Coordinates of C-alpha atoms in Angstrom, one line a residue:
M1 CA 2.6 -5.7 38.9
K2 CA -0.8 -4.1 39.1
R3 CA -1.7 -5.4 35.6
K4 CA -0.7 -8.9 36.7
E5 CA -2.9 -8.8 39.8
E6 CA -5.8 -7.6 37.6
L7 CA -5.3 -10.5 35.2
K8 CA -5.4 -12.9 38.2
S9 CA -8.7 -11.4 39.3
Y10 CA -10.2 -11.8 35.8
F11 CA -8.9 -15.4 35.8
T12 CA -10.6 -16.0 39.2
I13 CA -14.0 -14.8 37.7
I14 CA -13.7 -17.1 34.8
A15 CA -12.6 -20.0 37.1
Y16 CA -15.7 -19.6 39.2
L17 CA -17.8 -19.5 36.1
V18 CA -16.4 -22.9 35.2
V19 CA -17.0 -24.1 38.8
G20 CA -20.7 -23.3 38.3
F21 CA -20.9 -25.4 35.2
I22 CA -19.2 -28.3 37.1
I23 CA -21.8 -28.0 39.9
M24 CA -24.7 -28.2 37.5
G25 CA -23.1 -31.1 35.7
V26 CA -22.6 -33.1 38.8
V27 CA -26.2 -32.5 40.0
Q28 CA -27.5 -33.7 36.7
L29 CA -25.7 -37.0 37.3
L30 CA -26.9 -37.5 40.8
R31 CA -29.8 -39.9 41.6
R32 CA -32.5 -38.1 43.6
P33 CA -36.1 -38.7 44.5
D34 CA -38.7 -37.4 41.9
W35 CA -40.1 -35.0 44.5
M36 CA -36.7 -33.3 45.1
N37 CA -36.1 -30.3 42.8
S38 CA -32.5 -30.1 41.6
S39 CA -32.4 -26.3 42.2
F40 CA -32.3 -26.8 46.0
I41 CA -29.3 -29.2 45.6
I42 CA -27.5 -26.7 43.3
L43 CA -28.2 -23.9 45.8
L44 CA -26.7 -25.9 48.7
L45 CA -23.6 -26.7 46.7
F46 CA -23.1 -23.0 45.8
V47 CA -23.5 -22.0 49.4
I48 CA -20.8 -24.6 50.4
V49 CA -18.5 -23.3 47.6
N50 CA -19.0 -19.7 48.7
I51 CA -18.3 -20.5 52.4
A52 CA -15.2 -22.5 51.3
T53 CA -14.1 -19.5 49.2
A54 CA -14.5 -17.1 52.1
N55 CA -12.2 -19.3 54.2
I56 CA -9.6 -19.8 51.4
F57 CA -9.3 -16.1 50.6
G58 CA -9.9 -14.7 54.1
L59 CA -13.2 -13.2 53.3
N60 CA -15.1 -14.2 56.5
N61 CA -15.7 -10.5 57.4
E62 CA -17.0 -9.8 53.9
I63 CA -19.4 -12.7 54.0
K64 CA -20.8 -11.5 57.3
I65 CA -21.4 -8.1 55.8
F66 CA -22.7 -9.1 52.4
W67 CA -24.8 -12.0 53.6
S68 CA -26.0 -10.3 56.8
L69 CA -29.6 -11.1 57.8
R70 CA -29.8 -7.5 59.0
K71 CA -30.0 -6.5 55.4
I72 CA -32.6 -9.0 54.4
I73 CA -35.0 -6.0 54.0
Y74 CA -33.4 -5.5 50.7
L75 CA -35.0 -8.8 49.5
P76 CA -38.6 -7.5 49.3
I77 CA -37.4 -4.1 48.1
G78 CA -35.6 -5.8 45.3
F79 CA -38.6 -7.9 44.5
V80 CA -40.8 -4.8 44.0
I81 CA -38.2 -3.0 41.9
G82 CA -37.4 -6.2 39.9
G83 CA -41.1 -6.7 39.2
L84 CA -41.5 -3.1 38.0
I85 CA -38.5 -3.5 35.7
A86 CA -40.1 -6.7 34.3
T87 CA -43.6 -5.3 33.8
T88 CA -42.8 -1.7 32.7
P89 CA -42.3 -2.5 28.9
V90 CA -45.7 -4.3 28.9
L91 CA -47.3 -1.4 30.8
I92 CA -45.9 1.1 28.3
G93 CA -47.3 -1.2 25.5
L94 CA -50.7 -0.9 27.1
L95 CA -50.5 2.9 27.3
T96 CA -49.5 3.1 23.7
G97 CA -52.3 0.8 22.6
L98 CA -50.0 -1.8 21.1
I99 CA -51.1 -4.3 23.7
S100 CA -54.6 -4.8 25.0
K101 CA -55.6 -6.0 28.5
N102 CA -57.1 -9.2 27.2
E103 CA -53.8 -10.2 25.7
L104 CA -52.0 -10.2 29.1
I105 CA -51.1 -13.5 30.7
L106 CA -49.1 -13.8 34.0
N107 CA -46.4 -16.4 33.5
T108 CA -46.3 -17.6 37.1
A109 CA -48.9 -19.3 39.3
F110 CA -48.8 -17.9 42.8
T111 CA -48.1 -21.1 44.8
T112 CA -45.8 -21.9 47.7
S113 CA -43.8 -24.4 45.6
S114 CA -43.4 -22.0 42.6
I115 CA -42.2 -19.2 45.0
L116 CA -39.7 -21.5 46.7
I117 CA -38.4 -23.1 43.4
T118 CA -38.0 -19.7 41.7
L119 CA -36.3 -18.3 44.8
A120 CA -33.9 -21.2 44.9
I121 CA -33.1 -20.8 41.2
V122 CA -32.4 -17.1 41.4
A123 CA -30.4 -17.6 44.6
W124 CA -28.0 -20.1 43.2
E125 CA -27.7 -18.0 40.0
E126 CA -26.8 -15.0 42.2
L127 CA -24.3 -17.0 44.2
W128 CA -22.8 -18.1 40.9
F129 CA -22.3 -14.7 39.3
R130 CA -22.2 -12.6 42.4
G131 CA -20.6 -15.0 44.8
I132 CA -18.2 -13.9 47.6
F133 CA -15.3 -14.5 45.2
L134 CA -16.1 -11.0 43.7
N135 CA -15.0 -9.5 47.0
H136 CA -11.6 -11.1 46.5
C137 CA -11.5 -9.7 42.9
H138 CA -12.4 -6.3 44.3
K139 CA -9.0 -6.1 45.8
N140 CA -7.5 -5.5 42.4
L141 CA -10.5 -4.5 40.2
S142 CA -13.0 -1.7 40.7
P143 CA -16.7 -2.6 41.0
I144 CA -17.4 -1.0 37.6
K145 CA -14.8 -3.2 35.9
I146 CA -16.1 -6.3 37.7
S147 CA -19.7 -5.4 36.8
I148 CA -18.9 -5.0 33.1
T149 CA -17.0 -8.3 33.1
I150 CA -19.9 -10.1 34.8
G151 CA -22.4 -8.5 32.4
L152 CA -20.4 -9.8 29.4
L153 CA -20.0 -13.3 30.9
F154 CA -23.7 -13.4 31.8
M155 CA -24.6 -12.6 28.2
L156 CA -22.0 -15.1 26.8
V157 CA -23.3 -17.9 29.0
H158 CA -26.8 -17.5 27.5
M159 CA -25.3 -17.8 24.0
L160 CA -24.9 -21.5 24.8
N161 CA -28.6 -21.7 24.0
P162 CA -28.7 -22.2 20.2
E163 CA -32.1 -20.5 20.1
M164 CA -30.7 -17.3 21.7
N165 CA -30.7 -14.2 19.5
L166 CA -27.7 -12.2 20.6
L167 CA -28.7 -9.1 18.6
K168 CA -32.1 -9.0 20.2
K169 CA -31.5 -10.2 23.7
G170 CA -27.8 -9.5 24.2
P171 CA -28.1 -5.9 25.4
T172 CA -30.7 -6.8 28.1
L173 CA -28.7 -9.8 29.4
F174 CA -25.5 -7.7 29.5
F175 CA -27.1 -4.8 31.4
A176 CA -28.9 -7.2 33.7
G177 CA -25.7 -8.9 34.7
A178 CA -23.9 -5.6 35.1
F179 CA -26.7 -3.9 37.0
L180 CA -27.1 -6.7 39.5
T181 CA -23.3 -6.7 40.1
I182 CA -22.9 -3.0 40.7
A183 CA -26.0 -3.1 43.0
Y184 CA -24.2 -5.9 45.0
F185 CA -21.2 -3.7 45.5
Y186 CA -22.9 -0.4 46.1
F187 CA -25.4 -1.6 48.7
R188 CA -22.9 -4.3 50.0
T189 CA -25.5 -7.1 50.1
I190 CA -26.4 -10.2 48.2
W191 CA -30.1 -9.8 49.2
L192 CA -30.8 -7.0 46.8
P193 CA -29.6 -8.8 43.7
I194 CA -31.6 -11.9 44.8
G195 CA -34.7 -9.8 45.2
L196 CA -34.3 -7.9 41.9
H197 CA -33.7 -11.2 40.1
F198 CA -36.6 -12.9 41.8
G199 CA -39.0 -10.1 41.1
N200 CA -38.0 -9.9 37.5
N201 CA -38.4 -13.6 36.9
Y202 CA -41.6 -14.2 39.0
L203 CA -43.7 -11.2 37.9
S204 CA -43.0 -11.4 34.2
L205 CA -46.1 -10.9 31.9
Q206 CA -46.7 -12.8 28.7
T207 CA -48.3 -11.3 25.6
K208 CA -48.3 -12.1 21.9
F209 CA -45.6 -9.4 21.8
E210 CA -43.2 -11.2 24.2
N211 CA -40.7 -11.6 21.4
H212 CA -41.2 -8.0 20.2
W213 CA -37.9 -6.3 19.6
L214 CA -38.9 -3.3 21.8
F215 CA -41.7 -4.3 24.2
G216 CA -41.0 -8.1 24.5
N217 CA -39.2 -10.0 27.2
E218 CA -35.5 -9.1 27.0
G219 CA -36.4 -6.5 24.4
Y220 CA -34.6 -3.2 23.8
L221 CA -36.9 -1.2 26.2
G222 CA -36.0 -3.5 29.0
A223 CA -32.4 -3.1 28.1
F224 CA -32.7 0.7 28.2
I225 CA -34.3 0.6 31.6
L226 CA -31.6 -1.7 33.0
A227 CA -28.9 0.5 31.4
G228 CA -30.4 3.5 33.1
F229 CA -30.3 1.8 36.5
F230 CA -26.7 0.6 35.9
L231 CA -25.5 4.0 34.8
V232 CA -27.0 5.7 37.9
L233 CA -25.2 3.2 40.2
V234 CA -22.0 3.7 38.2
K235 CA -22.3 7.5 38.8
L236 CA -23.0 7.0 42.5
T237 CA -20.1 4.5 42.8
I238 CA -17.7 7.0 41.3
N239 CA -18.9 9.7 43.6
K240 CA -18.6 7.4 46.7
T241 CA -15.0 6.5 45.6
K242 CA -14.1 10.2 45.2
R243 CA -15.5 11.0 48.7
H244 CA -13.4 8.2 50.2
E245 CA -10.3 9.3 48.4
I246 CA -10.7 12.9 49.7
K247 CA -11.3 11.6 53.2
D248 CA -8.2 9.5 53.0
V249 CA -5.9 12.4 52.0
Q250 CA -7.3 14.8 54.6
P251 CA -5.0 15.4 57.6
N252 CA -6.2 14.0 61.0

C-alpha cells in the first residue's frame, strides 16, 4: 500500500510538470499588448493553479506557512547566497589567473524593468517546480526523495533545448533543482528558493570562459558548490527527522 501511495505522489509531480507546459503553451497563444511581458501572465496563472491545488488537496494551512509574508526576509538572504553561488566560479578563476578583470561582463543591466521581469520569471519557475503540490507529495515521500526527483526532472526539462550539453551542464542543473527543493522543505518557505534563483540568474558574470567545463556558467565547479549545499541540507534534514522521531516515541 505504501508503495502505491508513493507512486501516486511521483505521478502527481509529473502531472504538475505537464500542467506547467500547458500554461506556457496557452500564454503563447494569447493575444496581449506589446508592452505586456508574458512572464507576468504565466506567474499569475501559476499562482491561481497553486491556490486551486491547496483547496483541492486541503493544503490551506501549508500555503499559509510556506507562502507567509513573515518569512519574506528569506528573499534577500537567498538573493545574496544565490549571487555568491553564481559568481564564485568566476572569482576563483580570477584568483587562479585564468580570468582577468578586463574580461568580466555583468550579464544584467540594473533597471527596474529587468529586476521585475527576472523576479517574475524565477517566481513562476519556482511555483512550477516547488509549488504547493510538493506538500501533498510529502505525505508519502520524504523531502530527500522529492528533491532528487525534482532535480532529475529539472535537468530533463532543459534537455528539450537541442543545444543543451547534458554531460557538461547536467550535473549543475540536477543539483540546482535538488538544492532549491530541499531548501524549500527545510526552511519551510518558498521565499528562499525564489531568492536563491533570482540571485543566481541576476548576478551572473560573463567571460570568454562562460562555456568552460570547470569555471563556466553551469560548469562543474558550480555543480560542486550546489552539491555541497544540497548534501549539507540533506544531512540537516536527516538529523531533524531523527529528532522528531525520538520526540514522538518519548513518553509524556
